[in-house]
mmCIF file of C-alpha atoms in Angstrom:
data_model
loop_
_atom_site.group_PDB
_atom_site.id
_atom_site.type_symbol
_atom_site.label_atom_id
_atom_site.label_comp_id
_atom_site.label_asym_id
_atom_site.label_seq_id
_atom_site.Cartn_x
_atom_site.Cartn_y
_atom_site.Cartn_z
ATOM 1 C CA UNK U 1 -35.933 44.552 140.026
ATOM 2 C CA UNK U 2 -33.971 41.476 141.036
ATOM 3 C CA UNK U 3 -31.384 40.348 138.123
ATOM 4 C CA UNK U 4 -31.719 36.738 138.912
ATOM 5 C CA UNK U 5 -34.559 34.489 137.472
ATOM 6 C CA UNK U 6 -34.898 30.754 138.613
ATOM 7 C CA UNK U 7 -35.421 27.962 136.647
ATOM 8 C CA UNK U 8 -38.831 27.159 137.720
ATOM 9 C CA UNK U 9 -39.654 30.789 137.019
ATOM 10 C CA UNK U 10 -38.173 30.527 133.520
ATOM 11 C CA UNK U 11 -40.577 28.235 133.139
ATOM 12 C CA UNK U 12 -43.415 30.125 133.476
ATOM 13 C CA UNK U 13 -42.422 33.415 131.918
ATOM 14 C CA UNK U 14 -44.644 34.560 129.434
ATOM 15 C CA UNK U 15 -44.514 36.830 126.448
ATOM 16 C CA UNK U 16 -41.352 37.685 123.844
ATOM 17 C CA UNK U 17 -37.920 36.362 125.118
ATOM 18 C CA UNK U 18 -34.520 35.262 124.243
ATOM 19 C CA UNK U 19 -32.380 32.890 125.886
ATOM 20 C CA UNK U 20 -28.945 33.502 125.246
ATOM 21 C CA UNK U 21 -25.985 30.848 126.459
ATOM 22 C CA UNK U 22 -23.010 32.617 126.808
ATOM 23 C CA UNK U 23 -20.622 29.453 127.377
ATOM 24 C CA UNK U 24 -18.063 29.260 124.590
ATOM 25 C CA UNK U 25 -19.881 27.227 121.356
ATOM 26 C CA UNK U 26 -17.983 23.736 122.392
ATOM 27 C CA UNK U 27 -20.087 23.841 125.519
ATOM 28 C CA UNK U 28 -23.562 24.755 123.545
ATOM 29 C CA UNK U 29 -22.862 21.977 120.985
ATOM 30 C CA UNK U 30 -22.471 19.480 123.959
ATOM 31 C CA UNK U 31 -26.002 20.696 125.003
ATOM 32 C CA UNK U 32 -28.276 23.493 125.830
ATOM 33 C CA UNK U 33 -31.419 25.018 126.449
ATOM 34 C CA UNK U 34 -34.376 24.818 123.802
ATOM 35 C CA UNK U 35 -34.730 27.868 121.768
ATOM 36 C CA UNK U 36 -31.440 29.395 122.835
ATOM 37 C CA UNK U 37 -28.565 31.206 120.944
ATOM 38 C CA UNK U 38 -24.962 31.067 121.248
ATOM 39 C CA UNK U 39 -23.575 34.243 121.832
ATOM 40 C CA UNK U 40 -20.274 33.474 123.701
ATOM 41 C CA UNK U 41 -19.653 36.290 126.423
ATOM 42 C CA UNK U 42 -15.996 37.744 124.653
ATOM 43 C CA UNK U 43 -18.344 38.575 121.620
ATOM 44 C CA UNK U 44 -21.295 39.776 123.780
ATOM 45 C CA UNK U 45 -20.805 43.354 123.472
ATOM 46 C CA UNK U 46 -20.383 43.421 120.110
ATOM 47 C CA UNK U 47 -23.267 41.391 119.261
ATOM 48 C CA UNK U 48 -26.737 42.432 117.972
ATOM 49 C CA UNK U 49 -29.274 41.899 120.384
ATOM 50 C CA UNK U 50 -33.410 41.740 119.883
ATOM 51 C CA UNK U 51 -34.728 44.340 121.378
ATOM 52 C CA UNK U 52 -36.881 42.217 123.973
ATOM 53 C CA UNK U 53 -36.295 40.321 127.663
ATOM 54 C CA UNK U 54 -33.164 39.102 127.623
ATOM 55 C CA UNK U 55 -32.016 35.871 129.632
ATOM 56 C CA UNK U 56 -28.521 35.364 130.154
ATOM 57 C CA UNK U 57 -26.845 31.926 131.148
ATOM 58 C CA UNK U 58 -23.256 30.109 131.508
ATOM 59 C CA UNK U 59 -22.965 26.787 133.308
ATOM 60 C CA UNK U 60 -23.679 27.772 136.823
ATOM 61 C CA UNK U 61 -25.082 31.594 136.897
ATOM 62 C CA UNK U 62 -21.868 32.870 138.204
ATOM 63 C CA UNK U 63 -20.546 34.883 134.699
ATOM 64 C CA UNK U 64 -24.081 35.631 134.069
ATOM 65 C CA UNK U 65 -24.806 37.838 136.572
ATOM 66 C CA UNK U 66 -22.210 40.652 135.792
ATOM 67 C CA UNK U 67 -23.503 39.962 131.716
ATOM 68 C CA UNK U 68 -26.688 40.746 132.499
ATOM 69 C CA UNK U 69 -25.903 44.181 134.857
ATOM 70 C CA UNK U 70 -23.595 45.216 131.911
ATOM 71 C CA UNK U 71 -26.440 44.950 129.048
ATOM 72 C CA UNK U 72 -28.668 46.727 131.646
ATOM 73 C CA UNK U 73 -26.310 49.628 131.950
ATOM 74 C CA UNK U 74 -27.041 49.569 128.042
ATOM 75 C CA UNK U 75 -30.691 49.824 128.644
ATOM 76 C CA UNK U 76 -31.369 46.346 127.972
ATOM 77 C CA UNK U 77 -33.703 44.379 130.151
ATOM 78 C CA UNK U 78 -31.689 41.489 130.942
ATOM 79 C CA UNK U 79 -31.455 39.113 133.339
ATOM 80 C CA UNK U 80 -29.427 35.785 134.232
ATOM 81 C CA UNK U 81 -30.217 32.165 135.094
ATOM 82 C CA UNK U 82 -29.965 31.515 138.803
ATOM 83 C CA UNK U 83 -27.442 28.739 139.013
ATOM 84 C CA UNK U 84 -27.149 28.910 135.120
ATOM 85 C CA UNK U 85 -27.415 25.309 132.636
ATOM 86 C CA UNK U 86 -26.511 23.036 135.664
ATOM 87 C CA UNK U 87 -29.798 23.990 137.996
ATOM 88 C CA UNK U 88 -32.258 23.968 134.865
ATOM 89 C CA UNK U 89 -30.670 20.603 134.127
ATOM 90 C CA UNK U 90 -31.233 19.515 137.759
ATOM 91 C CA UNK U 91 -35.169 20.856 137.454
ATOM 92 C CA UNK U 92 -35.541 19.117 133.589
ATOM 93 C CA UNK U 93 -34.613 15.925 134.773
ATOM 94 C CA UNK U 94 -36.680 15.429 137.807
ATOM 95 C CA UNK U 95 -38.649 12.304 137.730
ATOM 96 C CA UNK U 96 -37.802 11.049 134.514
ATOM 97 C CA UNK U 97 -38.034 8.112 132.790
ATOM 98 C CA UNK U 98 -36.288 7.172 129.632
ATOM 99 C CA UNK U 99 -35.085 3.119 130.195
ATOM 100 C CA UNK U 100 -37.372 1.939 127.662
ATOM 101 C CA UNK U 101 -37.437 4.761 124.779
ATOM 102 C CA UNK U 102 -33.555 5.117 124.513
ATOM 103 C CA UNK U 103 -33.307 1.348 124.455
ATOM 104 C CA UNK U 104 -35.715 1.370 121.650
ATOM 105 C CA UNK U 105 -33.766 3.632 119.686
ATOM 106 C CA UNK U 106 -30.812 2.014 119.628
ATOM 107 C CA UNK U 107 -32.550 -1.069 118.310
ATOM 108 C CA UNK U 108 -34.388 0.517 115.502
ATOM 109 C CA UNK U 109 -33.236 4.493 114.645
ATOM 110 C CA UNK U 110 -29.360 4.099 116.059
ATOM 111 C CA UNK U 111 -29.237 0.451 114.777
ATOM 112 C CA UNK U 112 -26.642 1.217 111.995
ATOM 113 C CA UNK U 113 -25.199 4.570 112.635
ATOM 114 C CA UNK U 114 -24.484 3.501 116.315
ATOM 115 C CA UNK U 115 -25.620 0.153 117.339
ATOM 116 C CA UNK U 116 -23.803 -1.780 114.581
ATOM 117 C CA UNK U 117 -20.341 0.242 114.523
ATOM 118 C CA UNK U 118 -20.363 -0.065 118.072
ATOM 119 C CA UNK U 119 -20.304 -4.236 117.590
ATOM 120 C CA UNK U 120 -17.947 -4.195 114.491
ATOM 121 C CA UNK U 121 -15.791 -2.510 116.714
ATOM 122 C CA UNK U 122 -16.126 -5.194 119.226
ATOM 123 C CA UNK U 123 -15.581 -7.996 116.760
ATOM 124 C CA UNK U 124 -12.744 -6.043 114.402
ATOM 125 C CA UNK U 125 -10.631 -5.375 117.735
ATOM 126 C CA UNK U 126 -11.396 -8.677 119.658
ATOM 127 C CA UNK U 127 -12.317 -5.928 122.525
ATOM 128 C CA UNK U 128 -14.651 -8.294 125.106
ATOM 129 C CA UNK U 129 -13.685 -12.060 125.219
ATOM 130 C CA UNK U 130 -15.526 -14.727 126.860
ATOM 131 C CA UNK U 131 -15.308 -14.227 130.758
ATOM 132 C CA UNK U 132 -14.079 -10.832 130.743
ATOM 133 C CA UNK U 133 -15.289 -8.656 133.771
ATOM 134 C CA UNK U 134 -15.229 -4.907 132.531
ATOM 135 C CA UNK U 135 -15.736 -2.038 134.040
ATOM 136 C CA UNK U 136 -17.775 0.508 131.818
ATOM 137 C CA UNK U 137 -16.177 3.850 133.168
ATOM 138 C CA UNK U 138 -18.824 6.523 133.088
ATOM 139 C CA UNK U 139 -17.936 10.107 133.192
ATOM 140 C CA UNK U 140 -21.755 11.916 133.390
ATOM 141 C CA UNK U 141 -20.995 12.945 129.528
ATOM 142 C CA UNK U 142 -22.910 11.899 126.532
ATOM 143 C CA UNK U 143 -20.307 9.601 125.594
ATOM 144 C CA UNK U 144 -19.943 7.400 128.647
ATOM 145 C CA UNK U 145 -23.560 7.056 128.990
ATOM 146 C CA UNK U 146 -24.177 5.780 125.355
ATOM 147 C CA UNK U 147 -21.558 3.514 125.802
ATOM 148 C CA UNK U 148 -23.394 2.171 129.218
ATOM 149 C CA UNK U 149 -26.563 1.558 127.356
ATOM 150 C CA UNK U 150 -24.678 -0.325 124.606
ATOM 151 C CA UNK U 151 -23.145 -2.919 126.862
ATOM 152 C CA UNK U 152 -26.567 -3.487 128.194
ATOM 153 C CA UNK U 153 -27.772 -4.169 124.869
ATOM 154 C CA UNK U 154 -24.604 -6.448 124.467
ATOM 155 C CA UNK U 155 -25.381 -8.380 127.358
ATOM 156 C CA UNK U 156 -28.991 -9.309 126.556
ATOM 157 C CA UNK U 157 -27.334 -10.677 123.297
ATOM 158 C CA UNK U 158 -25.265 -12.415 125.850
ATOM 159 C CA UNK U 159 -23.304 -14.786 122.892
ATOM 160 C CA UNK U 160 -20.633 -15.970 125.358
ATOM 161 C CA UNK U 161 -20.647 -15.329 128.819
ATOM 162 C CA UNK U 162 -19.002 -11.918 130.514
ATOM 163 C CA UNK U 163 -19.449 -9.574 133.048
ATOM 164 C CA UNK U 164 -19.903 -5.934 133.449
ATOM 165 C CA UNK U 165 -19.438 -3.306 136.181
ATOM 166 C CA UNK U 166 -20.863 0.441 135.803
ATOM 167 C CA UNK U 167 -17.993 2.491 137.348
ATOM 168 C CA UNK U 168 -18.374 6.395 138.221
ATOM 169 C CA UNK U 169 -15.773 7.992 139.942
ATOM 170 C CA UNK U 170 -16.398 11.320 142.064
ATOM 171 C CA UNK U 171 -13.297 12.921 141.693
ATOM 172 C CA UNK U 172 -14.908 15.844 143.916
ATOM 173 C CA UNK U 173 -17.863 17.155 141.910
ATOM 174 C CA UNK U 174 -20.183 19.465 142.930
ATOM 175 C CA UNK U 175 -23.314 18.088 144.773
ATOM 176 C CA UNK U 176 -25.614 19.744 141.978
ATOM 177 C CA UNK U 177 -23.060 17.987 139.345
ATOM 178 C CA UNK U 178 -22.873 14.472 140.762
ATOM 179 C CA UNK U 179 -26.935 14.478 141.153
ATOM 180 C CA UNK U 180 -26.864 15.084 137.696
ATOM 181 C CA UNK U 181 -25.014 11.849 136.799
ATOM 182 C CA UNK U 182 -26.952 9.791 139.155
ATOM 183 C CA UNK U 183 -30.523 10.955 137.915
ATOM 184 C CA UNK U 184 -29.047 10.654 134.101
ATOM 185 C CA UNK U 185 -28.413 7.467 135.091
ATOM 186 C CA UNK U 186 -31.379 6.211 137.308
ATOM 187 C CA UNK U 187 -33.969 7.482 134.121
ATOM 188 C CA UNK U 188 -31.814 5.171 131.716
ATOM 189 C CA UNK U 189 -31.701 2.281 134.074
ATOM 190 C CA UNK U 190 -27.983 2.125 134.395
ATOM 191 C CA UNK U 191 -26.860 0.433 138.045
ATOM 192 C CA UNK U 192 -23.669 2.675 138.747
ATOM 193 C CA UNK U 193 -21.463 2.196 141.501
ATOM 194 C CA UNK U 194 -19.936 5.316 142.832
ATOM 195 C CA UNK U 195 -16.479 5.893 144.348
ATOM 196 C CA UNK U 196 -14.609 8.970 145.406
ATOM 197 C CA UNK U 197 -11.244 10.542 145.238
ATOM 198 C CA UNK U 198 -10.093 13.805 145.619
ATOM 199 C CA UNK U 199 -8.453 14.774 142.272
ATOM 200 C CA UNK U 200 -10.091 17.602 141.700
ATOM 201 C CA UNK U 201 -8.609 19.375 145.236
ATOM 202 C CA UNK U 202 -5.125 17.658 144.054
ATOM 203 C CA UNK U 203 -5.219 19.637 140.604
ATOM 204 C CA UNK U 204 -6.714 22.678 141.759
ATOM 205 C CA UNK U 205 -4.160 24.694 141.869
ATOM 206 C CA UNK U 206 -1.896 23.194 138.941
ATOM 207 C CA UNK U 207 -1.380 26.291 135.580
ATOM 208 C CA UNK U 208 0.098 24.145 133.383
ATOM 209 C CA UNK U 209 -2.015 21.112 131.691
ATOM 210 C CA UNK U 210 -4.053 20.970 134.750
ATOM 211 C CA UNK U 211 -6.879 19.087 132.488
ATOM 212 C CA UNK U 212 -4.251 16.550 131.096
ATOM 213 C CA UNK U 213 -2.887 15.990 134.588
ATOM 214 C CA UNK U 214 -6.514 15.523 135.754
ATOM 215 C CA UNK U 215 -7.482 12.766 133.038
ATOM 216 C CA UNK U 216 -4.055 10.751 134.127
ATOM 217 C CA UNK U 217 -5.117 10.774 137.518
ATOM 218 C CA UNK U 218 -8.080 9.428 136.623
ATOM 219 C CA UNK U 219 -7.352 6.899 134.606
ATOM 220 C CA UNK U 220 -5.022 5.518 137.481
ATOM 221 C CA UNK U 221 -8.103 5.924 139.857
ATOM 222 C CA UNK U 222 -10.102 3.824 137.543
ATOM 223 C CA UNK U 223 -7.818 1.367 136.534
ATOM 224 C CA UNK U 224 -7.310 0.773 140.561
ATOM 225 C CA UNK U 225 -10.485 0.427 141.376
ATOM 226 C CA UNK U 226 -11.736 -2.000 138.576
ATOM 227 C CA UNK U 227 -9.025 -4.197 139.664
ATOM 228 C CA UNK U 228 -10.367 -4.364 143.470
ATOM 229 C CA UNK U 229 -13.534 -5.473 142.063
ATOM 230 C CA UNK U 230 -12.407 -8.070 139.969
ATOM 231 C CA UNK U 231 -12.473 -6.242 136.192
ATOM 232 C CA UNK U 232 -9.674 -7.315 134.124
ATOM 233 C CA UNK U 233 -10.745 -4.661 131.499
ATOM 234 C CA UNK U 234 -12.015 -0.538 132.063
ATOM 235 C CA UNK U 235 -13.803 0.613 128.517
ATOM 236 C CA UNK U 236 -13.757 4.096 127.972
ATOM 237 C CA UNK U 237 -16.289 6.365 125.752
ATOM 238 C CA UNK U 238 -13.518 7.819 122.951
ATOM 239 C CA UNK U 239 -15.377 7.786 119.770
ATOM 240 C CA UNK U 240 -13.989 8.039 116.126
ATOM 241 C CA UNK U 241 -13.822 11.990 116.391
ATOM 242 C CA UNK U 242 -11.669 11.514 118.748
ATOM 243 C CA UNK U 243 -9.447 9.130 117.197
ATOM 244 C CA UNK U 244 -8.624 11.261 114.011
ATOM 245 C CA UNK U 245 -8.506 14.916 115.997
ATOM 246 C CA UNK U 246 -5.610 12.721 118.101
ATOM 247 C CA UNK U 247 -3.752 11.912 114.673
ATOM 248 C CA UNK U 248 -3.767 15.793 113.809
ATOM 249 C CA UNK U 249 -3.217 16.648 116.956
ATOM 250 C CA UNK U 250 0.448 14.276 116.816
ATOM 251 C CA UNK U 251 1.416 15.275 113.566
ATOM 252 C CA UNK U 252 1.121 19.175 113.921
ATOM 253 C CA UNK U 253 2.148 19.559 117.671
ATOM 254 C CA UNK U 254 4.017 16.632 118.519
ATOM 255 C CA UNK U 255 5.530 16.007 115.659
ATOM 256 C CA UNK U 256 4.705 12.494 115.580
ATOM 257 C CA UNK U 257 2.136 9.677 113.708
ATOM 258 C CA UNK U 258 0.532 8.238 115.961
ATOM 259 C CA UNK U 259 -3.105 7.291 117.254
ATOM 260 C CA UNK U 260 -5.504 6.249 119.989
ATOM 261 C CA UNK U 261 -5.544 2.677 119.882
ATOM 262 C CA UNK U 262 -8.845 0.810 119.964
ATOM 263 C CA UNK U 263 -7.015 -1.299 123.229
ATOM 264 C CA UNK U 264 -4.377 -1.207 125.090
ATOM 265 C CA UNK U 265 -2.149 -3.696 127.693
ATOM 266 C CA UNK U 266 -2.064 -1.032 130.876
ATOM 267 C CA UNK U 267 2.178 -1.043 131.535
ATOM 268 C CA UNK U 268 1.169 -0.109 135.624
ATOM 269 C CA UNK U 269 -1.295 -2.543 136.431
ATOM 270 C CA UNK U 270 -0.868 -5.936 135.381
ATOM 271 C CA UNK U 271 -3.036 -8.337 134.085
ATOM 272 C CA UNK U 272 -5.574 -5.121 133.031
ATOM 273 C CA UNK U 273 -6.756 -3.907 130.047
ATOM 274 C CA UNK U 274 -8.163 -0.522 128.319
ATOM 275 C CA UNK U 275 -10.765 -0.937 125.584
ATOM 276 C CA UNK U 276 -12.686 1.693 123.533
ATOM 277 C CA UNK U 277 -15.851 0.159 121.908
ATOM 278 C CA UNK U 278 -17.147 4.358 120.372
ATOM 279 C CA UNK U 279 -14.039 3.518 118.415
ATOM 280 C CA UNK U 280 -15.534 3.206 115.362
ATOM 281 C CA UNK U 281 -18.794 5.482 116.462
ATOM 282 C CA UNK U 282 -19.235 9.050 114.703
ATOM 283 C CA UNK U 283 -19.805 11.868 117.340
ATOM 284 C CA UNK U 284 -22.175 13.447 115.117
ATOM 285 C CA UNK U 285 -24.491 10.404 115.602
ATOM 286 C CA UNK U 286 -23.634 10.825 119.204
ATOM 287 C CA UNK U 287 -25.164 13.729 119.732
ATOM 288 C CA UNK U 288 -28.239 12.918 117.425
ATOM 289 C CA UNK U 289 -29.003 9.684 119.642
ATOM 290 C CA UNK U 290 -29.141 12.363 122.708
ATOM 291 C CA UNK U 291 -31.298 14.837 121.530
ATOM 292 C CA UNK U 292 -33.816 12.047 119.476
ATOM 293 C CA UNK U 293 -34.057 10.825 123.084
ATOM 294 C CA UNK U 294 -34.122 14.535 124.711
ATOM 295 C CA UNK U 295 -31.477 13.612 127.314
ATOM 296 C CA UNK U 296 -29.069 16.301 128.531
ATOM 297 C CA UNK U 297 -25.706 16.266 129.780
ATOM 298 C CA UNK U 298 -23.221 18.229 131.648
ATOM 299 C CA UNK U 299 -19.577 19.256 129.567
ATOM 300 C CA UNK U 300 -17.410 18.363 132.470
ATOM 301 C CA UNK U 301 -18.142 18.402 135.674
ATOM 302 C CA UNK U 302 -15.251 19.499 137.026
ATOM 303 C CA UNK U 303 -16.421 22.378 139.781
ATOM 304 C CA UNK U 304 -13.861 24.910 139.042
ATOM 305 C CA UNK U 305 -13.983 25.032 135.125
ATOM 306 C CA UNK U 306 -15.180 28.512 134.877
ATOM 307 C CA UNK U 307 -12.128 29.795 136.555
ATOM 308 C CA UNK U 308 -9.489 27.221 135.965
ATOM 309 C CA UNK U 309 -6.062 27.994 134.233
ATOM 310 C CA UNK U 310 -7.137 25.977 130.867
ATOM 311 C CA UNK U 311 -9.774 28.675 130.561
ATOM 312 C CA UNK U 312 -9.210 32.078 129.451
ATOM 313 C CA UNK U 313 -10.991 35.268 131.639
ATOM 314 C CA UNK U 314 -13.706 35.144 129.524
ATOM 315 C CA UNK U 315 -14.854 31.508 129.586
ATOM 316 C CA UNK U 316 -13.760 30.650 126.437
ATOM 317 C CA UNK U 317 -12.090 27.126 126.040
ATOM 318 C CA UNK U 318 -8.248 27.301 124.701
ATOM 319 C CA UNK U 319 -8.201 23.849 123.819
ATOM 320 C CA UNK U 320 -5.769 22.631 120.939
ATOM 321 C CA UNK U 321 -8.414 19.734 121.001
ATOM 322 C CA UNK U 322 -10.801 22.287 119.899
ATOM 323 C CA UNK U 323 -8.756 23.705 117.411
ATOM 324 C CA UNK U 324 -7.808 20.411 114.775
ATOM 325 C CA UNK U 325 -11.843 19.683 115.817
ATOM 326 C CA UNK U 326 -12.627 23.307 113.759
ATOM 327 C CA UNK U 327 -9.673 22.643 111.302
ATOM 328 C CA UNK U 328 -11.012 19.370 110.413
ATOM 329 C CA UNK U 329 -14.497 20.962 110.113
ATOM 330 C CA UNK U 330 -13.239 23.381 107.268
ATOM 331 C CA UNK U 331 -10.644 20.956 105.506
ATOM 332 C CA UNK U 332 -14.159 18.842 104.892
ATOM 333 C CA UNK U 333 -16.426 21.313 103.114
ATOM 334 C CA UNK U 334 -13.626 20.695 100.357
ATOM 335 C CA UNK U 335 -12.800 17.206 100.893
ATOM 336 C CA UNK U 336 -16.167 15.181 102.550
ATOM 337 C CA UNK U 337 -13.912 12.106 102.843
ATOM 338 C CA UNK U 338 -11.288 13.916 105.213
ATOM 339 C CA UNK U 339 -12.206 12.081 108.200
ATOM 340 C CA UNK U 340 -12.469 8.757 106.915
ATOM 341 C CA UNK U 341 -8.732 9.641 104.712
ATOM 342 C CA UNK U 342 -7.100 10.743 108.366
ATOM 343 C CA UNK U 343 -8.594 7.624 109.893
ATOM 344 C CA UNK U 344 -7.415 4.978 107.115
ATOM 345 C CA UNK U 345 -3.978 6.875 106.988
ATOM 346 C CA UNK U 346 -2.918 4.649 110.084
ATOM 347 C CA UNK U 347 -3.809 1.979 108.925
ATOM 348 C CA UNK U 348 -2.376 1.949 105.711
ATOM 349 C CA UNK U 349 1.559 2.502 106.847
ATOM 350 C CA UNK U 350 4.340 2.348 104.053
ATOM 351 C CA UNK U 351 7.068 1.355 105.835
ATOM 352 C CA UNK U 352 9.333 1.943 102.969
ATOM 353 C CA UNK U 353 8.610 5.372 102.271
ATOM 354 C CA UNK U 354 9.069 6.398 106.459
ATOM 355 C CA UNK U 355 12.421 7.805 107.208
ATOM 356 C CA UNK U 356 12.457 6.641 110.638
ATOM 357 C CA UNK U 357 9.629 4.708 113.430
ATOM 358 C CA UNK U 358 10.119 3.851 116.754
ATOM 359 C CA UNK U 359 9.519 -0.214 117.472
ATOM 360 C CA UNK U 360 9.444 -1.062 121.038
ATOM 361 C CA UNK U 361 11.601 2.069 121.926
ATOM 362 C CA UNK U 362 14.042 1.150 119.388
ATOM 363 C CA UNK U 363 14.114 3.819 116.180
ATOM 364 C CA UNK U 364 14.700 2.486 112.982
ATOM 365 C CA UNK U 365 16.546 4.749 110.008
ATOM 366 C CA UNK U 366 15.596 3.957 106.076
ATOM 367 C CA UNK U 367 19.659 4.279 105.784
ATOM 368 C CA UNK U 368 19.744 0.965 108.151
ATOM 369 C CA UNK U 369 19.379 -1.128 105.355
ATOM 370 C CA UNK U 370 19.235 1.022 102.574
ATOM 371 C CA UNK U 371 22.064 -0.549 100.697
ATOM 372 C CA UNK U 372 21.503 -3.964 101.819
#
């Protein structure tokens, strides 16, 4: 009996089965088949499993397989997702159109979770000024595509005159991956423009920080290319989540308070600017805005993540990222205001109780003027 099922044949199986996503619980969280459980694949033999068909799937069918031949050799009938969450992505969105329902959610549903932090953001920060050209840098992830929508919404307000330029870089994705971004973004109505680059071939073989070393690149890409069209800003979809996890993440590994700014003056291309409207945007909401509207995205799209060196051999993500995310997680079922606390702790500086900051690349002791 052949250990692969399709998509399309998923479709139309009938009687008792469980789906079971073995990618590591980041990547089910970011999205994942209806009705399935996450039972990441280093906890697989452990687990408990239903006595029933069993269908086995990681992000492209390639850990999958050898799941599903080790549960058979336990007398399980198993079996594993040809091509895994990426090819029943590919068959889910065929043909689909979603313009006028996700635009209707953010006007009504999303309105104050999402729609209105997303334009106090705009207005707190002074982030788009008359006659700016931006590019709106779009990734394929949830993010990135929320943050498309929103400028469009923006721009029908249109209270003072600016442009905007939906930017997707193919840093080498997969052809299964980059249809994926373009039909996300044909059913929303979102006119992207596509460039290429070959990052992902440049970073292939990098061990350390290869994902760090990837983003930079990136950026640089991005930055470059919005300037050849005429953008004098690129916006990019970090959202408050990501702001405070990047406090934590300074103060317990770098040893160091600071934060992701809401903008920045680029220091290697003049005359350009990066913005981040999600600044003030809750991830949580994020991710409720994409399944309200049933829209599905790919993690990351980079087409070596299941083996790179930021992975471990089981698929699991070692992501320091990943683990302030989970410590902040716990330190608010004691403290529900954590997040909001970690967030207002940068803004609310005593300069006379630090023993030393850094202005400009000069450091400043208390002892400077202590006496004075």
């Amino acid at each position: 009996m052949d250990i692969e099922i399709t998509a399309s044949e998923l479709s139309q199986l009938r009687g008792d089965f469980a789906m079971i996503d073995i990618r590591d619980a980041t990547a089910f969280d970011y999205g994942h088949i209806g009705g399935a459980v996450n039972i990441p694949l280093n906890e697989l033999a452990e687990a408990e499993l239903p006595q029933k068909k069993l269908v086995l799937y990681c992000k492209s069918g390639v850990l999958s397989v050898d799941a599903a031949e080790e549960l058979r050799s336990r007398g399980y009938e198993a079996y594993s997702l040809a091509g895994g969450y990426i090819e029943w992505l590919r068959e889910r969105m065929a043909d689909r159109s979603l313009t006028e329902q996700v635009e209707l959610s953010l006007r009504k549903k999303f309105k104050k979770s999402i729609w209105c932090r997303f334009t106090k953001a705009i207005n707190e920060y002074e982030l788009v000024q008359p006659n700016d050209r931006i590019a709106v840098c779009i990734s394929g992830g949830k993010d990135s595509m929320l943050m498309a929508k929103l400028f469009q919404e923006l721009k029908r307000h249109d209270k003072f005159p600016f442009e905007v330029v939906f930017l997707v870089m193919d840093p080498g994705y997969s052809p299964e991956n980059r249809r994926i971004i373009e039909r996300n973004a044909e059913s929303m109505s979102i006119p992207v423009q596509i460039f290429e680059s070959t990052i992902f071939d440049s970073v292939f073989h990098i061990e350390k920080n290869p994902c760090y070393i990837c983003a930079r690149m990136r950026r640089g890409y991005l930055y470059s290319k919005a300037k050849e069209l005429g953008c004098n800003k690129i916006a990019l979809g970090h959202h408050f989540d990501d702001v405070i996890e990047t406090i934590l993440m300074g103060m317990l590994y770098g040893g160091q308070v600071q934060t992701m700014m809401p903008k920045l003056h680029s220091t290697n291309f003049e005359g350009m600017e990066l913005i981040r409207p999600l600044y003030l945007v809750r991830e949580a909401d994020i991710k409720h805005w994409r399944d309200y509207n049933d829209l599905y995205f790919i993690q990351c799209a980079c087409k070596f993540t299941e083996n790179c060196s930021s992975c471990s051999e089981n698929g699991q993500s070692e992501s320091k990222r990943l683990e302030v995310k989970n410590l902040i997680a716990e330190l608010k079922k004691v403290n529900p205001q954590v997040e909001k606390n970690i967030f207002r702790s940068v803004e609310n500086v005593n300069l006379s109780t630090i023993i030393a900051y850094k202005e400009k690349g000069t450091v400043h002791h208390f002892l400077d003027d202590y006496d004075l």
